[in-house]
């Protein structure tokens, strides 16, 4: 490892581990991040960030200003966590932040509070060590990623705090992620006319249209790219307007989980599904329409808005200059090769790349542990991750503007 950065990591490891443990101890489920937001804001202020901004939705952006003339870099993690579920299935309390067996345990350890602790310290440690880069470093702790990617979506929608580069702290096992499939949730509403099931001639059965539709969905051509191959689509849920089993319903709603690659943008997905509907032909008294799922939400700060049920796709090339530079910087610092990988999960990267921000992912957390009752993060991997974060942040932020 780079000896100076290794020394910094060793000096602050225990403090960063303690910060991660304290973050985990705060149950911060989506749209209820207020307490952890207060903790993060105070931590940034105590660490001496030059500027700390809480937007109206509740996301927090702390800036350590560079010496001037360099590119700006965002370090992005999300404050929210998924529900712990049945706590009796956990070997350790999900909100205990227990430190034992060389790991920190609890909900959000791997997704993304362990990495967030590292990101909170990264720009401050560079400054303290006399390695302050030329460009500004913005530590971004966003809300509601788990349900809608909403915090970063709102940020990018309003063109706020956008930087030249962004490092996303979703789990990568200390490798470098250069892509994630996107996700959108489409839903098809089929409307007919309700009647008693004993007299189907008096109604218009939306199931008659559904019988035609399902084979047509199998014919939808999936987009593809070199990094991920083909998109995928599967039906995940169906709702009926009627509770009884002896009633032809007025309406059916079919939900489709569409994992996007290549050119399968939201508009393209909608158009492909509309074409499938059109191929079904007409059934008297039955109509069908396709929509992309958005849903109402209220942030912990009281702002009412709507969330997008999914995330945009993201991909970078292995030979993109910022990927080559980041990989080389981390490898030189940690003293061994790292791999390029893709995420199986959806991330905030797509929102940022759509605005021209050059993204990549880096984290000591393990993807296999996210959203499980074994949620935890290795302290040894965190120590290497501290070194990697110092190296890659300094490298990108020292690029000339």
Coordinates of C-alpha atoms in Angstrom, one line a residue:
X1 CA 0.0 0.0 0.0
X2 CA 1.0 3.6 -0.4
X3 CA 2.7 4.2 2.9
X4 CA 1.4 7.6 3.6
X5 CA -2.2 6.7 2.9
X6 CA -1.8 3.4 4.7
X7 CA -0.7 5.4 7.8
X8 CA -3.7 7.7 7.6
X9 CA -6.0 4.7 7.3
X10 CA -4.5 3.0 10.3
X11 CA -4.7 6.2 12.3
X12 CA -8.4 6.8 11.7
X13 CA -9.6 3.2 11.2
X14 CA -11.1 2.9 14.7
X15 CA -12.8 6.3 14.5
X16 CA -14.3 5.4 11.1
X17 CA -15.5 2.0 12.4
X18 CA -17.1 3.7 15.4
X19 CA -18.8 6.2 13.1
X20 CA -20.2 3.3 10.9
X21 CA -21.4 1.5 14.1
X22 CA -23.2 4.7 15.3
X23 CA -24.8 5.2 11.8
X24 CA -26.1 1.6 11.9
X25 CA -27.6 2.1 15.4
X26 CA -30.0 4.7 13.9
X27 CA -32.9 3.0 12.1
X28 CA -33.3 5.2 9.0
X29 CA -35.8 3.5 6.8
X30 CA -36.8 5.4 3.6
X31 CA -38.6 8.7 4.2
X32 CA -37.7 8.5 7.9
X33 CA -34.1 9.6 7.8
X34 CA -34.4 12.6 10.0
X35 CA -32.4 11.3 13.0
X36 CA -29.5 9.9 10.9
X37 CA -29.5 13.1 8.9
X38 CA -28.9 15.1 12.1
X39 CA -26.1 12.8 13.0
X40 CA -24.4 13.2 9.6
X41 CA -24.8 17.0 9.5
X42 CA -23.1 17.3 12.9
X43 CA -20.4 14.9 11.9
X44 CA -19.6 17.0 8.9
X45 CA -19.6 20.2 10.9
X46 CA -17.4 18.6 13.6
X47 CA -14.9 17.3 10.9
X48 CA -14.6 20.8 9.6
X49 CA -16.3 20.7 6.2
X50 CA -16.2 24.1 4.5
X51 CA -19.9 23.9 3.7
X52 CA -22.8 21.7 4.7
X53 CA -26.1 22.0 2.9
X54 CA -29.3 20.2 3.6
X55 CA -31.7 20.4 0.7
X56 CA -35.4 20.8 1.1
X57 CA -35.9 17.0 0.6
X58 CA -33.5 16.2 3.4
X59 CA -30.4 15.0 1.5
X60 CA -27.1 16.4 2.8
X61 CA -24.2 17.7 0.8
X62 CA -20.9 18.5 2.5
X63 CA -18.1 20.2 0.6
X64 CA -14.4 20.4 1.3
X65 CA -13.0 23.0 -1.1
X66 CA -9.9 22.1 -3.1
X67 CA -6.9 24.4 -3.6
X68 CA -8.2 25.4 -7.1
X69 CA -8.2 24.5 -10.7
X70 CA -9.1 20.8 -10.4
X71 CA -12.1 18.7 -11.2
X72 CA -14.9 18.3 -8.7
X73 CA -15.8 14.9 -7.2
X74 CA -18.9 13.6 -5.5
X75 CA -18.7 10.8 -3.0
X76 CA -22.3 9.4 -2.9
X77 CA -24.0 7.1 -0.4
X78 CA -27.6 6.8 0.8
X79 CA -28.9 7.3 4.3
X80 CA -31.9 5.1 4.1
X81 CA -32.1 1.3 4.7
X82 CA -34.6 -1.4 4.0
X83 CA -36.7 -2.8 6.8
X84 CA -35.0 -5.4 9.0
X85 CA -38.0 -7.8 8.8
X86 CA -38.3 -10.5 11.4
X87 CA -35.7 -9.5 14.0
X88 CA -35.7 -13.0 15.5
X89 CA -33.9 -14.2 12.3
X90 CA -30.9 -12.0 13.1
X91 CA -28.0 -13.4 15.1
X92 CA -27.2 -9.9 16.3
X93 CA -29.6 -7.0 16.8
X94 CA -30.2 -5.4 13.4
X95 CA -29.7 -1.9 14.8
X96 CA -27.0 -2.8 17.3
X97 CA -24.0 -1.8 15.2
X98 CA -22.2 -4.6 17.0
X99 CA -18.4 -4.8 16.4
X100 CA -17.1 -8.4 16.7
X101 CA -15.4 -11.1 14.7
X102 CA -13.6 -8.4 12.6
X103 CA -16.9 -7.0 11.3
X104 CA -19.5 -4.4 12.0
X105 CA -23.0 -6.0 12.0
X106 CA -26.4 -4.6 11.4
X107 CA -28.9 -3.3 8.8
X108 CA -27.2 -1.0 6.4
X109 CA -23.7 -2.0 7.2
X110 CA -23.2 -3.1 3.6
X111 CA -25.8 -0.8 2.0
X112 CA -24.4 1.8 2.5
X113 CA -23.5 3.0 6.0
X114 CA -20.1 1.3 6.3
X115 CA -18.9 3.0 3.1
X116 CA -20.6 6.2 4.1
X117 CA -18.4 6.4 7.2
X118 CA -15.3 6.2 4.9
X119 CA -16.7 8.8 2.5
X120 CA -17.4 11.2 5.4
X121 CA -13.8 11.2 6.4
X122 CA -12.1 11.0 3.0
X123 CA -11.8 14.7 2.0
X124 CA -11.0 15.7 5.5
X125 CA -8.2 13.2 5.9
X126 CA -6.7 14.3 2.5
X127 CA -6.7 17.9 3.8
X128 CA -5.2 16.9 7.1
X129 CA -2.4 14.9 5.5
X130 CA -1.4 17.8 3.2
X131 CA -2.9 16.0 0.2
X132 CA -5.8 18.4 -0.4
X133 CA -6.6 18.0 -4.1
X134 CA -7.1 20.9 -6.6
X135 CA -10.9 20.2 -7.0
X136 CA -13.7 20.3 -4.5
X137 CA -14.9 17.1 -3.0
X138 CA -18.7 16.8 -2.2
X139 CA -19.8 14.1 0.2
X140 CA -23.4 13.4 -0.8
X141 CA -25.7 11.5 1.7
X142 CA -29.1 11.2 0.0
X143 CA -32.5 10.1 1.1
X144 CA -34.9 7.4 -0.2
X145 CA -32.6 5.5 -2.5
X146 CA -34.0 2.2 -1.5
X147 CA -37.6 3.0 -2.7
X148 CA -37.1 5.2 -5.6
X149 CA -33.5 6.6 -6.0
X150 CA -35.4 9.7 -5.0
X151 CA -32.7 11.8 -3.3
X152 CA -30.3 11.7 -6.3
X153 CA -33.2 11.9 -8.8
X154 CA -34.4 15.1 -7.1
X155 CA -30.9 16.5 -7.0
X156 CA -30.2 15.9 -10.7
X157 CA -33.7 17.0 -11.8
X158 CA -32.9 20.4 -10.3
X159 CA -29.3 20.4 -11.5
X160 CA -27.9 20.9 -8.0
X161 CA -24.4 20.1 -6.7
X162 CA -23.4 18.4 -9.9
X163 CA -19.7 17.6 -10.2
X164 CA -17.3 16.3 -12.8
X165 CA -17.0 12.8 -11.3
X166 CA -18.9 10.7 -8.8
X167 CA -17.9 7.7 -6.8
X168 CA -20.9 5.7 -5.7
X169 CA -20.5 3.7 -2.5
X170 CA -22.7 0.7 -3.3
X171 CA -21.0 -2.7 -2.6
X172 CA -18.1 -3.7 -4.9
X173 CA -15.8 -5.8 -2.6
X174 CA -13.1 -3.2 -3.1
X175 CA -13.2 -3.7 -6.8
X176 CA -14.4 -1.0 -9.3
X177 CA -17.9 -1.1 -10.7
X178 CA -18.4 0.3 -14.2
X179 CA -22.1 -0.5 -14.8
X180 CA -25.5 -1.4 -13.4
X181 CA -28.6 -2.4 -15.2
X182 CA -31.5 0.0 -14.9
X183 CA -34.9 -0.9 -13.6
X184 CA -38.4 0.5 -14.4
X185 CA -41.7 -0.9 -13.3
X186 CA -44.3 -0.8 -16.0
X187 CA -47.9 -1.6 -15.4
X188 CA -50.7 -2.4 -17.8
X189 CA -54.3 -1.6 -16.9
X190 CA -56.9 -3.6 -18.7
X191 CA -60.5 -2.3 -18.2
X192 CA -63.7 -4.1 -19.0
X193 CA -67.2 -4.4 -17.6
X194 CA -68.0 -6.3 -14.4
X195 CA -70.8 -8.9 -14.2
X196 CA -71.7 -12.1 -12.4
X197 CA -69.5 -14.9 -13.4
X198 CA -72.6 -17.0 -14.2
X199 CA -73.5 -14.6 -17.0
X200 CA -70.3 -13.7 -18.7
X201 CA -72.3 -12.6 -21.8
X202 CA -73.4 -9.5 -19.8
X203 CA -69.9 -8.2 -19.2
X204 CA -66.6 -7.6 -20.9
X205 CA -63.9 -9.7 -19.3
X206 CA -60.4 -8.1 -19.1
X207 CA -58.9 -11.6 -18.7
X208 CA -59.8 -12.3 -22.3
X209 CA -57.4 -9.5 -23.3
X210 CA -54.8 -10.8 -20.8
X211 CA -54.9 -14.2 -22.5
X212 CA -53.9 -12.5 -25.8
X213 CA -51.3 -10.2 -24.1
X214 CA -49.1 -12.7 -22.3
X215 CA -47.8 -14.4 -25.5
X216 CA -47.2 -11.0 -27.1
X217 CA -45.1 -10.0 -24.1
X218 CA -42.8 -12.9 -24.9
X219 CA -42.2 -11.4 -28.3
X220 CA -41.0 -8.0 -27.0
X221 CA -37.5 -7.5 -28.3
X222 CA -35.1 -6.9 -25.5
X223 CA -32.4 -4.2 -25.9
X224 CA -28.8 -5.3 -25.3
X225 CA -25.3 -4.0 -24.8
X226 CA -21.8 -5.5 -24.6
X227 CA -21.5 -5.1 -20.9
X228 CA -24.8 -6.7 -19.7
X229 CA -26.2 -8.6 -22.7
X230 CA -30.0 -8.4 -23.0
X231 CA -32.5 -6.6 -20.9
X232 CA -35.0 -8.8 -19.1
X233 CA -38.7 -8.5 -18.3
X234 CA -40.9 -10.5 -16.1
X235 CA -44.4 -10.2 -14.7
X236 CA -44.3 -9.9 -10.9
X237 CA -47.8 -9.0 -9.7
X238 CA -51.5 -8.8 -10.8
X239 CA -54.3 -7.0 -9.2
X240 CA -58.1 -7.3 -9.7
X241 CA -60.7 -4.7 -9.0
X242 CA -62.9 -7.4 -7.4
X243 CA -62.3 -9.5 -4.3
X244 CA -64.7 -12.3 -5.1
X245 CA -64.0 -15.4 -7.2
X246 CA -67.4 -15.3 -8.8
X247 CA -67.2 -11.9 -10.3
X248 CA -65.8 -10.8 -13.7
X249 CA -63.7 -7.8 -12.8
X250 CA -64.0 -4.3 -14.1
X251 CA -60.2 -3.9 -14.2
X252 CA -56.9 -5.9 -14.0
X253 CA -53.5 -4.4 -13.4
X254 CA -50.4 -6.4 -14.5
X255 CA -47.0 -5.2 -13.2
X256 CA -43.8 -5.9 -15.2
X257 CA -40.3 -5.6 -13.8
X258 CA -38.1 -4.4 -16.7
X259 CA -34.3 -4.6 -16.2
X260 CA -32.9 -2.2 -18.7
X261 CA -29.7 -2.4 -20.7
X262 CA -28.6 -0.7 -24.0
X263 CA -31.1 1.7 -25.5
X264 CA -34.0 0.5 -23.4
X265 CA -34.9 3.9 -21.9
X266 CA -38.2 4.5 -20.2
X267 CA -39.7 5.9 -23.4
X268 CA -38.5 2.9 -25.4
X269 CA -39.9 0.4 -22.9
X270 CA -43.2 2.1 -23.0
X271 CA -43.3 2.1 -26.8
X272 CA -42.4 -1.6 -26.9
X273 CA -45.2 -2.5 -24.5
X274 CA -47.7 -0.3 -26.4
X275 CA -46.8 -2.2 -29.6
X276 CA -47.5 -5.5 -27.7
X277 CA -50.9 -4.1 -26.7
X278 CA -51.7 -3.1 -30.3
X279 CA -50.9 -6.5 -31.6
X280 CA -53.6 -8.0 -29.3
X281 CA -56.3 -6.5 -31.5
X282 CA -59.6 -5.3 -30.2
X283 CA -62.1 -7.0 -27.9
X284 CA -65.5 -5.3 -27.6
X285 CA -65.8 -3.4 -24.3
X286 CA -62.2 -3.9 -23.3
X287 CA -59.4 -1.3 -23.3
X288 CA -55.8 -1.5 -22.2
X289 CA -53.1 1.1 -21.5
X290 CA -49.4 1.0 -20.4
X291 CA -47.8 3.3 -17.8
X292 CA -44.5 3.6 -16.0
X293 CA -45.0 3.4 -12.2
X294 CA -44.5 6.6 -10.2
X295 CA -45.9 6.9 -6.7
X296 CA -46.5 9.7 -4.2
X297 CA -44.2 10.2 -1.3
X298 CA -43.5 12.6 1.5
X299 CA -40.0 13.1 2.7
X300 CA -39.0 13.4 6.3
X301 CA -38.8 17.2 5.8
X302 CA -42.5 17.2 4.8
X303 CA -42.0 17.7 1.0
X304 CA -44.6 16.0 -1.1
X305 CA -43.5 14.7 -4.4
X306 CA -43.5 11.5 -6.4
X307 CA -40.9 8.7 -6.8
X308 CA -39.9 6.7 -9.8
X309 CA -40.1 2.9 -9.2
X310 CA -36.7 2.1 -10.5
X311 CA -33.3 3.5 -11.5
X312 CA -31.7 4.5 -14.8
X313 CA -29.1 2.2 -16.4
X314 CA -25.4 3.1 -16.2
X315 CA -22.4 1.8 -18.1
X316 CA -18.8 2.9 -18.6
X317 CA -16.1 1.4 -20.8
X318 CA -13.1 -0.3 -19.3
X319 CA -10.9 2.0 -21.4
X320 CA -12.7 5.2 -20.4
X321 CA -9.9 7.6 -19.1
X322 CA -11.5 8.0 -15.7
X323 CA -11.9 4.3 -15.3
X324 CA -8.3 3.6 -16.3
X325 CA -7.1 6.4 -14.0
X326 CA -9.2 5.3 -11.0
X327 CA -8.1 1.6 -11.3
X328 CA -4.5 2.6 -11.5
X329 CA -4.7 4.9 -8.6
X330 CA -6.3 2.4 -6.3
X331 CA -4.0 -0.5 -7.3
X332 CA -0.9 1.7 -6.7
X333 CA -2.3 2.6 -3.3
X334 CA -3.4 -0.8 -2.1
X335 CA -0.6 -2.7 -3.7
X336 CA -2.5 -5.4 -5.7
X337 CA -4.7 -5.6 -8.8
X338 CA -8.4 -5.0 -8.5
X339 CA -11.1 -6.1 -10.9
X340 CA -13.6 -4.3 -13.0
X341 CA -17.2 -5.5 -12.3
X342 CA -20.8 -4.7 -12.8
X343 CA -23.5 -4.4 -10.2
X344 CA -26.5 -6.8 -10.2
X345 CA -28.4 -4.2 -8.3
X346 CA -29.7 -0.9 -9.5
X347 CA -27.9 2.3 -8.3
X348 CA -28.0 6.1 -8.4
X349 CA -25.4 6.2 -11.1
X350 CA -27.9 6.5 -14.0
X351 CA -29.4 9.7 -12.7
X352 CA -25.9 11.3 -12.5
X353 CA -24.6 10.0 -15.8
X354 CA -27.7 11.4 -17.5
X355 CA -26.4 14.8 -16.5
X356 CA -22.9 14.2 -17.8
X357 CA -21.2 13.2 -14.5
X358 CA -18.6 10.5 -15.0
X359 CA -19.4 7.7 -12.6
X360 CA -17.9 4.6 -11.1
X361 CA -18.5 2.5 -8.0
X362 CA -16.2 1.6 -5.2
X363 CA -16.8 0.1 -1.7
X364 CA -15.4 -2.4 0.7
X365 CA -18.9 -3.8 1.3
X366 CA -20.0 -7.2 -0.2
X367 CA -23.0 -7.2 -2.5
X368 CA -24.1 -10.7 -1.4
X369 CA -24.8 -9.4 2.1
X370 CA -27.1 -6.5 1.1
X371 CA -30.7 -6.8 2.3
X372 CA -29.9 -10.0 4.3
X373 CA -30.0 -10.9 8.0
X374 CA -26.2 -11.3 7.7
X375 CA -25.7 -7.7 6.8
X376 CA -22.2 -6.7 7.9
X377 CA -19.0 -5.2 6.6
X378 CA -15.4 -6.4 7.1
X379 CA -13.2 -4.0 9.1
X380 CA -10.1 -5.3 7.3
X381 CA -11.7 -4.6 3.9
X382 CA -12.8 -1.2 5.3
X383 CA -9.2 -0.3 6.1
X384 CA -8.2 -1.1 2.5
X385 CA -11.2 0.8 1.3
X386 CA -10.1 3.9 3.2
X387 CA -6.8 3.8 1.4
X388 CA -8.5 3.2 -2.0
X389 CA -10.9 6.1 -1.4
X390 CA -8.1 8.5 -0.5
X391 CA -6.2 7.5 -3.7
X392 CA -9.0 7.6 -6.2
X393 CA -10.5 10.8 -4.8
X394 CA -7.2 12.6 -5.0
X395 CA -6.5 11.3 -8.4
X396 CA -9.8 12.4 -10.0
X397 CA -9.9 15.7 -8.1
X398 CA -6.4 16.6 -9.3
X399 CA -7.4 16.4 -12.9
X400 CA -7.3 19.9 -14.4
X401 CA -10.6 21.6 -14.8

